[in-house]
PDB file of C-alpha atoms and ligand atoms in Angstrom:
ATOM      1  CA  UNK F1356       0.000   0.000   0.000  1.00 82.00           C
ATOM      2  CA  UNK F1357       0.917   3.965  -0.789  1.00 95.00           C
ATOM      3  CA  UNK F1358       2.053   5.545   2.255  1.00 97.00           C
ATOM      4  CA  UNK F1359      -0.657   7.541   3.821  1.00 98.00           C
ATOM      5  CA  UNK F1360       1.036  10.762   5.208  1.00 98.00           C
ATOM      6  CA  UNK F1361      -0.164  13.468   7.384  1.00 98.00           C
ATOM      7  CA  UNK F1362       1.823  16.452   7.263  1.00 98.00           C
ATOM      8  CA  UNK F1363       1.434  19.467   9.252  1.00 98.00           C
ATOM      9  CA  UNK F1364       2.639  22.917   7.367  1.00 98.00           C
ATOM     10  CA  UNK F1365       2.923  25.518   9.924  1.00 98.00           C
ATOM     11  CA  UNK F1366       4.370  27.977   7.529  1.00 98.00           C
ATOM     12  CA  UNK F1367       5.138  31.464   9.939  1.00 98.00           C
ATOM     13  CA  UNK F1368       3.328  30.548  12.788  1.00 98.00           C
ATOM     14  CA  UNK F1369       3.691  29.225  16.817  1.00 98.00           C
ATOM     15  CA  UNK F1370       6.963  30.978  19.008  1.00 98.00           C
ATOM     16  CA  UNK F1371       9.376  28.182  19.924  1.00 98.00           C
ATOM     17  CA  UNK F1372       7.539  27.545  23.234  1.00 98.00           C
ATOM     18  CA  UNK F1373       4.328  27.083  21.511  1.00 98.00           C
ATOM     19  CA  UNK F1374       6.164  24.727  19.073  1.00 98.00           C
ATOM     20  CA  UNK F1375       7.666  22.641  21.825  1.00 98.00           C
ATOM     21  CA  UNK F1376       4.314  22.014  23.191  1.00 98.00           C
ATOM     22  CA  UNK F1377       2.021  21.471  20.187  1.00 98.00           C
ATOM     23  CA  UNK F1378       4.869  18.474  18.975  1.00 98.00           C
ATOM     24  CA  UNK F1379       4.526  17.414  22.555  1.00 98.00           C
ATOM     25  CA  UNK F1380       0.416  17.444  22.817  1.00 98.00           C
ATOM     26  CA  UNK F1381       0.348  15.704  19.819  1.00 98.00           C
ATOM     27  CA  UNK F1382       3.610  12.834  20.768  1.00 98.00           C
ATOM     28  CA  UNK F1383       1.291  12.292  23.785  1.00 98.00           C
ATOM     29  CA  UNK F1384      -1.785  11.101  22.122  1.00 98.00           C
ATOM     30  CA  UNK F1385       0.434   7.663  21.387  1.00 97.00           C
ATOM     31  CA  UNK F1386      -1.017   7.228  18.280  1.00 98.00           C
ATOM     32  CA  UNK F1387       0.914   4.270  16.871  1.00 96.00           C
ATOM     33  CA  UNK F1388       1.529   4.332  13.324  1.00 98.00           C
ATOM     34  CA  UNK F1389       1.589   1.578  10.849  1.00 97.00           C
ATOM     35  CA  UNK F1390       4.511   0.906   8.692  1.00 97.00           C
ATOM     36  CA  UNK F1391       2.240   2.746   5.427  1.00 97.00           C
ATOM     37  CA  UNK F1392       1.687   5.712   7.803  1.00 98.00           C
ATOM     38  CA  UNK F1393       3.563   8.931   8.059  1.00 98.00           C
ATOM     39  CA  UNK F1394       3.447  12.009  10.158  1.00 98.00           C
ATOM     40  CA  UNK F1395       5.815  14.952   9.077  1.00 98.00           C
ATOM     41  CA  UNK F1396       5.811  18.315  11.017  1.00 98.00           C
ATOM     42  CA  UNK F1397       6.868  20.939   8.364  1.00 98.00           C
ATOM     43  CA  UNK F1398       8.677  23.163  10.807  1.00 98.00           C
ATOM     44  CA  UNK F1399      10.544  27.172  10.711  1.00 98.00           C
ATOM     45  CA  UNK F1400      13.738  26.240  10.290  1.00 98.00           C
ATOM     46  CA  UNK F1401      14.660  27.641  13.612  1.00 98.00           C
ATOM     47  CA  UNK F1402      12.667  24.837  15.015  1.00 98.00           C
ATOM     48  CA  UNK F1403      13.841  21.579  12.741  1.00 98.00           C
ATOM     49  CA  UNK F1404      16.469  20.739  15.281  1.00 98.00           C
ATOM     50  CA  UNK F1405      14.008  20.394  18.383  1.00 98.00           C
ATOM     51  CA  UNK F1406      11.168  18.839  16.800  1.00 98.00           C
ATOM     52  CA  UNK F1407      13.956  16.320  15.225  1.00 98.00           C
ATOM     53  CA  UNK F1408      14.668  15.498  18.260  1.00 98.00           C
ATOM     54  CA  UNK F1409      11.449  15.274  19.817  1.00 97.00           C
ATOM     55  CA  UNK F1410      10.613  12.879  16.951  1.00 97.00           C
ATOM     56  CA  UNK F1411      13.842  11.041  16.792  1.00 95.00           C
ATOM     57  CA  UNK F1412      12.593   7.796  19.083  1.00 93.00           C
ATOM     58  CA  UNK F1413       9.093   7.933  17.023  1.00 96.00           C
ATOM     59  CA  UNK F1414       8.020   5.638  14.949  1.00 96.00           C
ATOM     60  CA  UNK F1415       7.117   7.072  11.341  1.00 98.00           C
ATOM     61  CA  UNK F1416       7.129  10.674  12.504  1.00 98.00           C
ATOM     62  CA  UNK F1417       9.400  12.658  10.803  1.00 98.00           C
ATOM     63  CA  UNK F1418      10.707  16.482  10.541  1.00 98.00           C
ATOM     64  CA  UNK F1419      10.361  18.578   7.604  1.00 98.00           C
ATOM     65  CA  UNK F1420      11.115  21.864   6.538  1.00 98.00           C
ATOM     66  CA  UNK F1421       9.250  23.718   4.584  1.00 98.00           C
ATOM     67  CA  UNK F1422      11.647  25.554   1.741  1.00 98.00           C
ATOM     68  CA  UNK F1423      15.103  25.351   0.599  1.00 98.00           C
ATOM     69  CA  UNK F1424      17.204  27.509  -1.609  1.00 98.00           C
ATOM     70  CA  UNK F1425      17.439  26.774  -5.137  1.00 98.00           C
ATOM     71  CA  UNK F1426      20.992  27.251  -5.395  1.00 98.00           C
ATOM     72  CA  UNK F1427      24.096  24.678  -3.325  1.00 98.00           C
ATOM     73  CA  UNK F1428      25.484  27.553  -1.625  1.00 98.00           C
ATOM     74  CA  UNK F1429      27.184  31.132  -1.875  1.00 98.00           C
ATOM     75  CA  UNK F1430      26.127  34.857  -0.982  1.00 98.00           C
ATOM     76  CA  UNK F1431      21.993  34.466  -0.620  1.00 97.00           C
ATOM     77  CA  UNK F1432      22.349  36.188   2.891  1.00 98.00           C
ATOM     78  CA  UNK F1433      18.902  34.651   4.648  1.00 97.00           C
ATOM     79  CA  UNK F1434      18.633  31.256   2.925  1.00 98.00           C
ATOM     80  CA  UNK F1435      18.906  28.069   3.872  1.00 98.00           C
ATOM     81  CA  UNK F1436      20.357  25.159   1.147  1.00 98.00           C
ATOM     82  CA  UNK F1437      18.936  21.018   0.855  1.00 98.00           C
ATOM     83  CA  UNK F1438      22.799  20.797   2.342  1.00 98.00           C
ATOM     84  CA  UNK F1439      22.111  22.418   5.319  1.00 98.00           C
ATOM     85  CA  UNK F1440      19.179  20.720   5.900  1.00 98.00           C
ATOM     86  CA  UNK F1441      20.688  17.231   4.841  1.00 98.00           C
ATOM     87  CA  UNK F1442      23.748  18.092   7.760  1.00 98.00           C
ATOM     88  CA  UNK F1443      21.002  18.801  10.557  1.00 98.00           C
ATOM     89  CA  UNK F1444      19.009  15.342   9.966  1.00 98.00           C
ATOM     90  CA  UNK F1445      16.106  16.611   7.807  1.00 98.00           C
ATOM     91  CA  UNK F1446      15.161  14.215   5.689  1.00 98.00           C
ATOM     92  CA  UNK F1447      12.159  15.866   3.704  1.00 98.00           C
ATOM     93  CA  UNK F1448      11.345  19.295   2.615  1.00 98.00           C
ATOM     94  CA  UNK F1449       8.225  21.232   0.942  1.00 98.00           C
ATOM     95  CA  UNK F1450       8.998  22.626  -2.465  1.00 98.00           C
ATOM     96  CA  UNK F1451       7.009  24.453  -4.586  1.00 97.00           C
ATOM     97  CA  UNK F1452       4.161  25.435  -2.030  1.00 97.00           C
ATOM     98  CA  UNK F1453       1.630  28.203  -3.672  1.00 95.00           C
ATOM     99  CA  UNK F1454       2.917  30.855  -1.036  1.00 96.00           C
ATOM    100  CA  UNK F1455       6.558  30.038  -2.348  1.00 96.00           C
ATOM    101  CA  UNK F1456       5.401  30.413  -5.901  1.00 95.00           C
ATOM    102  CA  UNK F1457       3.202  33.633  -5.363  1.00 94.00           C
ATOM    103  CA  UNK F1458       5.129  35.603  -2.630  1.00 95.00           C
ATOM    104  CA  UNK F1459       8.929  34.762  -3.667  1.00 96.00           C
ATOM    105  CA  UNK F1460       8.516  34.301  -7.333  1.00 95.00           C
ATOM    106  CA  UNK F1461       9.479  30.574  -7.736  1.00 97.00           C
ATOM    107  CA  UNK F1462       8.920  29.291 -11.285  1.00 96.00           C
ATOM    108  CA  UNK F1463       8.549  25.361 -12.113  1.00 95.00           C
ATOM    109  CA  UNK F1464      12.030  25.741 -13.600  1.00 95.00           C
ATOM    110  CA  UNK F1465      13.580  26.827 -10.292  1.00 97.00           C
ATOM    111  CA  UNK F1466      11.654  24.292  -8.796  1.00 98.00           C
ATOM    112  CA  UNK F1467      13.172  21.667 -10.965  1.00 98.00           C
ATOM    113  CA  UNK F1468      16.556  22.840  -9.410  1.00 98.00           C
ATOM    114  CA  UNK F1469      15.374  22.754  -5.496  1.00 98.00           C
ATOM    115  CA  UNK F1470      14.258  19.068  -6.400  1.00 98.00           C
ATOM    116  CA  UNK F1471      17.481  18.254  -7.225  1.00 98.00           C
ATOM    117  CA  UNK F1472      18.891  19.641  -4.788  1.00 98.00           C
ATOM    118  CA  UNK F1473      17.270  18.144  -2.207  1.00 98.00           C
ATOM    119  CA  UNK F1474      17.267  14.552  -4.029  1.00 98.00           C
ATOM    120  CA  UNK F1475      21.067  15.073  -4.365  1.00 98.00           C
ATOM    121  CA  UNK F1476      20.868  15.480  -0.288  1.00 98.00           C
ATOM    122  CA  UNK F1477      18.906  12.316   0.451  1.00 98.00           C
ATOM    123  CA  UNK F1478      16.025  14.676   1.459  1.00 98.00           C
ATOM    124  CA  UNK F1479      12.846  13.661   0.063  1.00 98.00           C
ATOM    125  CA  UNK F1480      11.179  16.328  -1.315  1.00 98.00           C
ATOM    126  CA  UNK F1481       6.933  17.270  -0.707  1.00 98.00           C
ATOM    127  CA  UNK F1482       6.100  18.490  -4.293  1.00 98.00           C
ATOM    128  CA  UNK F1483       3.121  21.120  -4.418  1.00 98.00           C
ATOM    129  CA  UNK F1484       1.296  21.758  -7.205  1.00 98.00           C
ATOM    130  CA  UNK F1485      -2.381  23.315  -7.480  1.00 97.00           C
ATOM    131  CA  UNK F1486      -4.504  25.563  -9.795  1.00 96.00           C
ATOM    132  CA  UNK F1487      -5.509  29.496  -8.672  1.00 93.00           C
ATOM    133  CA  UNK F1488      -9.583  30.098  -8.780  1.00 92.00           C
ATOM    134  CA  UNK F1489      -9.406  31.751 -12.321  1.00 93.00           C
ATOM    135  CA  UNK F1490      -7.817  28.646 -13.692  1.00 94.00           C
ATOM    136  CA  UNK F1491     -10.389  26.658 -12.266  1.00 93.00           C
ATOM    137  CA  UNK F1492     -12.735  28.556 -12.963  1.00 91.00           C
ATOM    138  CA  UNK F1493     -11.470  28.523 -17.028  1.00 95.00           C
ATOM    139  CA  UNK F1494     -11.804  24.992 -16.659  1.00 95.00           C
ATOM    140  CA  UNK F1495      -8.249  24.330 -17.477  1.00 97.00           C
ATOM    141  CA  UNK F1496      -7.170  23.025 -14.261  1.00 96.00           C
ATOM    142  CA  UNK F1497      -6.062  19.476 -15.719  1.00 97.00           C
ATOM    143  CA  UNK F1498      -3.506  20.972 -18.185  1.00 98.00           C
ATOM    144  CA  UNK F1499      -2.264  23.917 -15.547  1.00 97.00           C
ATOM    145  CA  UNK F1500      -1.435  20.984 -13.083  1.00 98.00           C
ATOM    146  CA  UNK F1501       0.087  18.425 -15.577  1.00 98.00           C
ATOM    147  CA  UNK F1502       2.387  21.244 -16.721  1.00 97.00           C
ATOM    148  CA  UNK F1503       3.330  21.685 -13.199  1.00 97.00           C
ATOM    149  CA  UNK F1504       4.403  18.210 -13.201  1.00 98.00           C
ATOM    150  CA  UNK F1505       6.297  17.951 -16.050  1.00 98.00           C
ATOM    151  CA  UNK F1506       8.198  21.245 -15.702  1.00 97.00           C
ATOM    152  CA  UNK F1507       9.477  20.517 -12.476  1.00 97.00           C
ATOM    153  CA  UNK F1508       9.689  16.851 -12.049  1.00 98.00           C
ATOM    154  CA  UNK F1509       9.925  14.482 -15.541  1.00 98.00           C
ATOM    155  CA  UNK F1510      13.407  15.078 -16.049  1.00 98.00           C
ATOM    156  CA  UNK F1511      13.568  12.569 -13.429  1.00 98.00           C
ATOM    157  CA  UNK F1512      14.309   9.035 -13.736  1.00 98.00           C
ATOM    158  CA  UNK F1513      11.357   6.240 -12.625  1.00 98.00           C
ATOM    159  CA  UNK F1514      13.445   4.869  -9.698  1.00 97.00           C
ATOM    160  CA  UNK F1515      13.558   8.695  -8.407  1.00 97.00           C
ATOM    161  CA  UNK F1516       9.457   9.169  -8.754  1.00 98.00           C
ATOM    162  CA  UNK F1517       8.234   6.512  -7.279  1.00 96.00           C
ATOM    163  CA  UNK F1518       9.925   7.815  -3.948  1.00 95.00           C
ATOM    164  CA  UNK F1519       8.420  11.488  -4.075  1.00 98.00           C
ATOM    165  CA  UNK F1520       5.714  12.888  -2.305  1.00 98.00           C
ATOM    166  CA  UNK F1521       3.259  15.228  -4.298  1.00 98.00           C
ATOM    167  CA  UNK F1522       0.946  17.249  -2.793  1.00 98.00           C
ATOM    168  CA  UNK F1523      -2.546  18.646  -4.750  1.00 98.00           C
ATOM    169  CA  UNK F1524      -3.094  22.343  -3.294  1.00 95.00           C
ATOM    170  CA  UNK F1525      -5.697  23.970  -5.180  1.00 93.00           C
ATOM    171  CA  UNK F1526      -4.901  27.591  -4.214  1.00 92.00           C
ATOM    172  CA  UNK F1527      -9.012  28.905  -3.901  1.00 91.00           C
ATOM    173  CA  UNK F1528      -8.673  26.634  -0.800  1.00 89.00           C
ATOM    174  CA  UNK F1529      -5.440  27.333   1.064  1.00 85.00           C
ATOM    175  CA  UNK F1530      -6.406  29.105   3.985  1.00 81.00           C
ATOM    176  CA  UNK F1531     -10.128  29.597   2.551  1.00 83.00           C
ATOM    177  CA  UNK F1532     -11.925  27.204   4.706  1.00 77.00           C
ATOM    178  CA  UNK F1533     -12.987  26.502   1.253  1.00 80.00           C
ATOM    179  CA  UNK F1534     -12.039  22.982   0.902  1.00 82.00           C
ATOM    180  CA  UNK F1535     -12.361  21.284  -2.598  1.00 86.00           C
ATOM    181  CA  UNK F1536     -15.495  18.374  -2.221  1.00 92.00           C
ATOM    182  CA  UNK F1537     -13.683  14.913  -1.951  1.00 94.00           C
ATOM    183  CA  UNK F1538     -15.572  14.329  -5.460  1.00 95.00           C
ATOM    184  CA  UNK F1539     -13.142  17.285  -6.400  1.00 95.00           C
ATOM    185  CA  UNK F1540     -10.185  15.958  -5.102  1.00 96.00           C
ATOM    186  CA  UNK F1541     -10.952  12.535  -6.395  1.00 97.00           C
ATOM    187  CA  UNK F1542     -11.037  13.682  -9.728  1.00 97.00           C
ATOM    188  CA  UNK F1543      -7.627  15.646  -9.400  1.00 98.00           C
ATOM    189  CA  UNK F1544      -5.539  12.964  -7.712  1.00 98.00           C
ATOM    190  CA  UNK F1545      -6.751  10.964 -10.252  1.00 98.00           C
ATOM    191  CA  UNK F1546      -5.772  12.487 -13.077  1.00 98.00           C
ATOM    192  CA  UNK F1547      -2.631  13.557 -11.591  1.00 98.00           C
ATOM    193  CA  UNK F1548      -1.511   9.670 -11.109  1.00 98.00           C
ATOM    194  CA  UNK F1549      -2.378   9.185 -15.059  1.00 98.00           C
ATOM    195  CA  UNK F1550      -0.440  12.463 -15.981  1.00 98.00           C
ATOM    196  CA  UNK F1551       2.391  10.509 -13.885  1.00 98.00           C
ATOM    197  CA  UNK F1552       1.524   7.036 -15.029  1.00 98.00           C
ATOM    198  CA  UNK F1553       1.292   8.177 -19.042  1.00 98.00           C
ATOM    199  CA  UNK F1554       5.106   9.455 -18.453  1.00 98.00           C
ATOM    200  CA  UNK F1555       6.400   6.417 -15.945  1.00 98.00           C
ATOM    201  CA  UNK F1556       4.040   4.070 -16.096  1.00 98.00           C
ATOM    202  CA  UNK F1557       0.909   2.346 -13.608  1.00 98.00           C
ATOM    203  CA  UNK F1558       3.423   0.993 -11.535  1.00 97.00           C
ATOM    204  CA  UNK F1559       5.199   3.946 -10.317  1.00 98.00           C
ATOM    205  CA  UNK F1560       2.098   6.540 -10.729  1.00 98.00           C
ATOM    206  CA  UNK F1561       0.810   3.963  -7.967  1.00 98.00           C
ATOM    207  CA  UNK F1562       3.370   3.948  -5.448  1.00 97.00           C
ATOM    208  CA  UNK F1563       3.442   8.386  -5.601  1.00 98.00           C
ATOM    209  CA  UNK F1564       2.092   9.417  -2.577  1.00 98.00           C
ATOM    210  CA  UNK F1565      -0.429  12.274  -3.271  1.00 98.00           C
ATOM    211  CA  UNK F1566      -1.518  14.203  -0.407  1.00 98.00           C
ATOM    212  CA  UNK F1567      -4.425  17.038  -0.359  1.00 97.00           C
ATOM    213  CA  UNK F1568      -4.297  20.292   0.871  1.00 96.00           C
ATOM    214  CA  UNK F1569      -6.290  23.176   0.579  1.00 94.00           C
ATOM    215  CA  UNK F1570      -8.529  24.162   4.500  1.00 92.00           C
ATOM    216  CA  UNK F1571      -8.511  19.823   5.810  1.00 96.00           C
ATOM    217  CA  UNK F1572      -9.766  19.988   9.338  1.00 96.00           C
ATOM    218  CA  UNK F1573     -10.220  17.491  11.891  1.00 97.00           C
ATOM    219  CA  UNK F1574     -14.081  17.200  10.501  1.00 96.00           C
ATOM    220  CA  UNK F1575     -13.749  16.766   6.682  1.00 96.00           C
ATOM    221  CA  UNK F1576     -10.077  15.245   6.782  1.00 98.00           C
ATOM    222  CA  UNK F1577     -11.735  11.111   7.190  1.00 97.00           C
ATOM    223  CA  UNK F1578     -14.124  12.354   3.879  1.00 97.00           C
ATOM    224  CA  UNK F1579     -11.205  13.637   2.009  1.00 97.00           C
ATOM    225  CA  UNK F1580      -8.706  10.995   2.851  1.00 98.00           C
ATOM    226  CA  UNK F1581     -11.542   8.119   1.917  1.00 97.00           C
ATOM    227  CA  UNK F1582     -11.064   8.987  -1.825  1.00 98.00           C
ATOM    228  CA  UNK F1583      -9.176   5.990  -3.434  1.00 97.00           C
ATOM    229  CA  UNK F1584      -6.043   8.533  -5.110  1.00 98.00           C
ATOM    230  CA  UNK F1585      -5.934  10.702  -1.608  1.00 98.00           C
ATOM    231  CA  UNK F1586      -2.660   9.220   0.609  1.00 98.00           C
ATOM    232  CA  UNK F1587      -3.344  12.152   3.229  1.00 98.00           C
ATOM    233  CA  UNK F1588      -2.978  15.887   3.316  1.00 98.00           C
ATOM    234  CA  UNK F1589      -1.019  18.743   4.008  1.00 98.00           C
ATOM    235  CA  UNK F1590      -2.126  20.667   6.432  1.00 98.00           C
ATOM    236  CA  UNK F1591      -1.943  24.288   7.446  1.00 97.00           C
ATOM    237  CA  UNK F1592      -4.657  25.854   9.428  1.00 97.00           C
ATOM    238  CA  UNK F1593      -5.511  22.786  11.940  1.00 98.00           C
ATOM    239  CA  UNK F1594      -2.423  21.048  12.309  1.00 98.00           C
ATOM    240  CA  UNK F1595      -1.415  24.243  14.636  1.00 98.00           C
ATOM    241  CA  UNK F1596      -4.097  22.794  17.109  1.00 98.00           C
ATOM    242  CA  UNK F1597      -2.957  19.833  18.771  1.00 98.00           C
ATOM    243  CA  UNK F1598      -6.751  17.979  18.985  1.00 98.00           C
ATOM    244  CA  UNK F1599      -7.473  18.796  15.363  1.00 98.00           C
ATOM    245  CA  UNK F1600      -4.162  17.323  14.259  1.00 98.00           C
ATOM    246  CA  UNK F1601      -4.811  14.249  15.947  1.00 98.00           C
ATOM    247  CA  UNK F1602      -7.652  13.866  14.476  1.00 98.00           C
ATOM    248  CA  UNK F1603      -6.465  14.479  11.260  1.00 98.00           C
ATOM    249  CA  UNK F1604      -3.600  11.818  11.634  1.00 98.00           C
ATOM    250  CA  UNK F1605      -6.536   9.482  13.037  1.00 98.00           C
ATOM    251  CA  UNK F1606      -8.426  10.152   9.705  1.00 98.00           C
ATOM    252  CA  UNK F1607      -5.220   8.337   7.859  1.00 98.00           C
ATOM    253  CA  UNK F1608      -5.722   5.129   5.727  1.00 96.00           C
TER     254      UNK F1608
HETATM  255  P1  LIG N3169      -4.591  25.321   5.066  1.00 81.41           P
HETATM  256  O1  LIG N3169      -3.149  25.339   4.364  1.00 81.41           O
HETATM  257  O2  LIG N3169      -4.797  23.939   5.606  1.00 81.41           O
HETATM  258  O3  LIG N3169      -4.518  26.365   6.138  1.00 81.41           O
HETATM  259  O4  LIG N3169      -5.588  25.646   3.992  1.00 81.41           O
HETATM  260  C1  LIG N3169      -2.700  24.258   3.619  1.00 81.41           C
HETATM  261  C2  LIG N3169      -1.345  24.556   3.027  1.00 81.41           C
HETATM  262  O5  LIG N3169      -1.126  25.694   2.572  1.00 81.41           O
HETATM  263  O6  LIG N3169      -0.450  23.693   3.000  1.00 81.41           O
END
């Protein structure tokens, strides 16, 4: 079976003493993973080295972060490289997230070179991809998404896919409470895994994990994570309440 992941994005949010204790409300629910599961806490990166090691004896949970320069290294003063990240224990990062791509100009091209960046570091990277209202709204979400895809990622070899994580953030529902129906999602995931299968095949568009985001709360996240192409989500809003997160990681496959 796909890995089922839950994976909390808290983008700019929670001091370090709020961190500290949201990580350890939601350590102390003992929810025990199975081997398909994953939890990742997308951290700041001032944070990555405590909640690594508040994870570090947990089974399946896992620290991300949630950007990483485009470039190895050299005179970007404020940015953090896949290196770094790689030398502190991080083992996956968030690339491409609609904030990144609106706010900071990323293109799918520069994308391209964080993803191989952070493959070239052992870090698994959480690729975002996701249509704004007007496109959906046009209709042309399919296409919009599928470019997304192959811009940043099918320059890759099959053995390299199959061990990525994509997530579907259709940006009308970041941060909306405007969450896509699951008959929406569905139909995304769906068609994402045949733009992926067309280009590598059923066998490794089926092991892809491909996580929704887009407003999943502890009360639509068991709905959304039901559909048959949904492994999970990635989650902003909620998973920056302990009890909501929980439930959210409950909701898992
Ligand atoms: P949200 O954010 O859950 O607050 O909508 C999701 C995300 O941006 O990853």
């Amino acid at each position: 079976m796909r890995k089922q992941i839950a994976a909390a994005n808290w983008k700019m949010n929670l001091t370090f003493q709020q961190a500290e204790k949201l990580i350890d409300d939601v350590l102390d629910a003992n929810i025990m993973l199975s081997s398909n599961q994953l939890v990742l806490f997308a951290v700041p990166y001032p944070y990555l080295l405590m909640t690594r090691s508040d994870v570090e004896d947990e089974y399946n949970y896992e620290v991300a972060a949630q950007n990483c320069h485009h470039e190895k290294s050299g005179a970007y003063t404020g940015e953090v490289s896949a290196g770094m990240l790689h030398s502190i224990g991080v083992n996956y990062c968030i690339v491409g997230h609609s904030e990144r791509r609106e706010y900071f100009g990323e293109t799918n091209t520069m994308l391209a070179e964080k993803i191989n960046l952070c493959l070239g570091n052992k870090i698994v990277p959480v690729f975002c991809c996701g249509e704004p209202l007007a496109v959906r709204e046009a209709g042309t979400q399919n296409n919009f998404v599928a470019k997304q895809l192959a811009d940043s990622l099918f320059h890759l070899p099959a053995e390299i896919i199959r061990g990525l994580i994509i997530a579907y953030e259709p940006i009308w529902a970041i941060g909306t409470g405007k969450t896509a129906t699951s008959e929406q999602a569905q139909e995304m995931h769906h068609h994402l895994r045949s733009v992926i299968a067309r280009q590598y095949g059923t066998a490794v568009a089926n092991e892809v994990p491909i996580l929704y985001g887009g407003s999943v709360k502890a009360n639509n996240a068991k709905e959304l994570f039901g559909c048959a192409d949904v492994d999970g989500g990635l989650v902003g809003g909620a998973s920056l309440v302990a009890a909501d997160f929980i439930e959210i990681i409950k909701a898992l496959k």
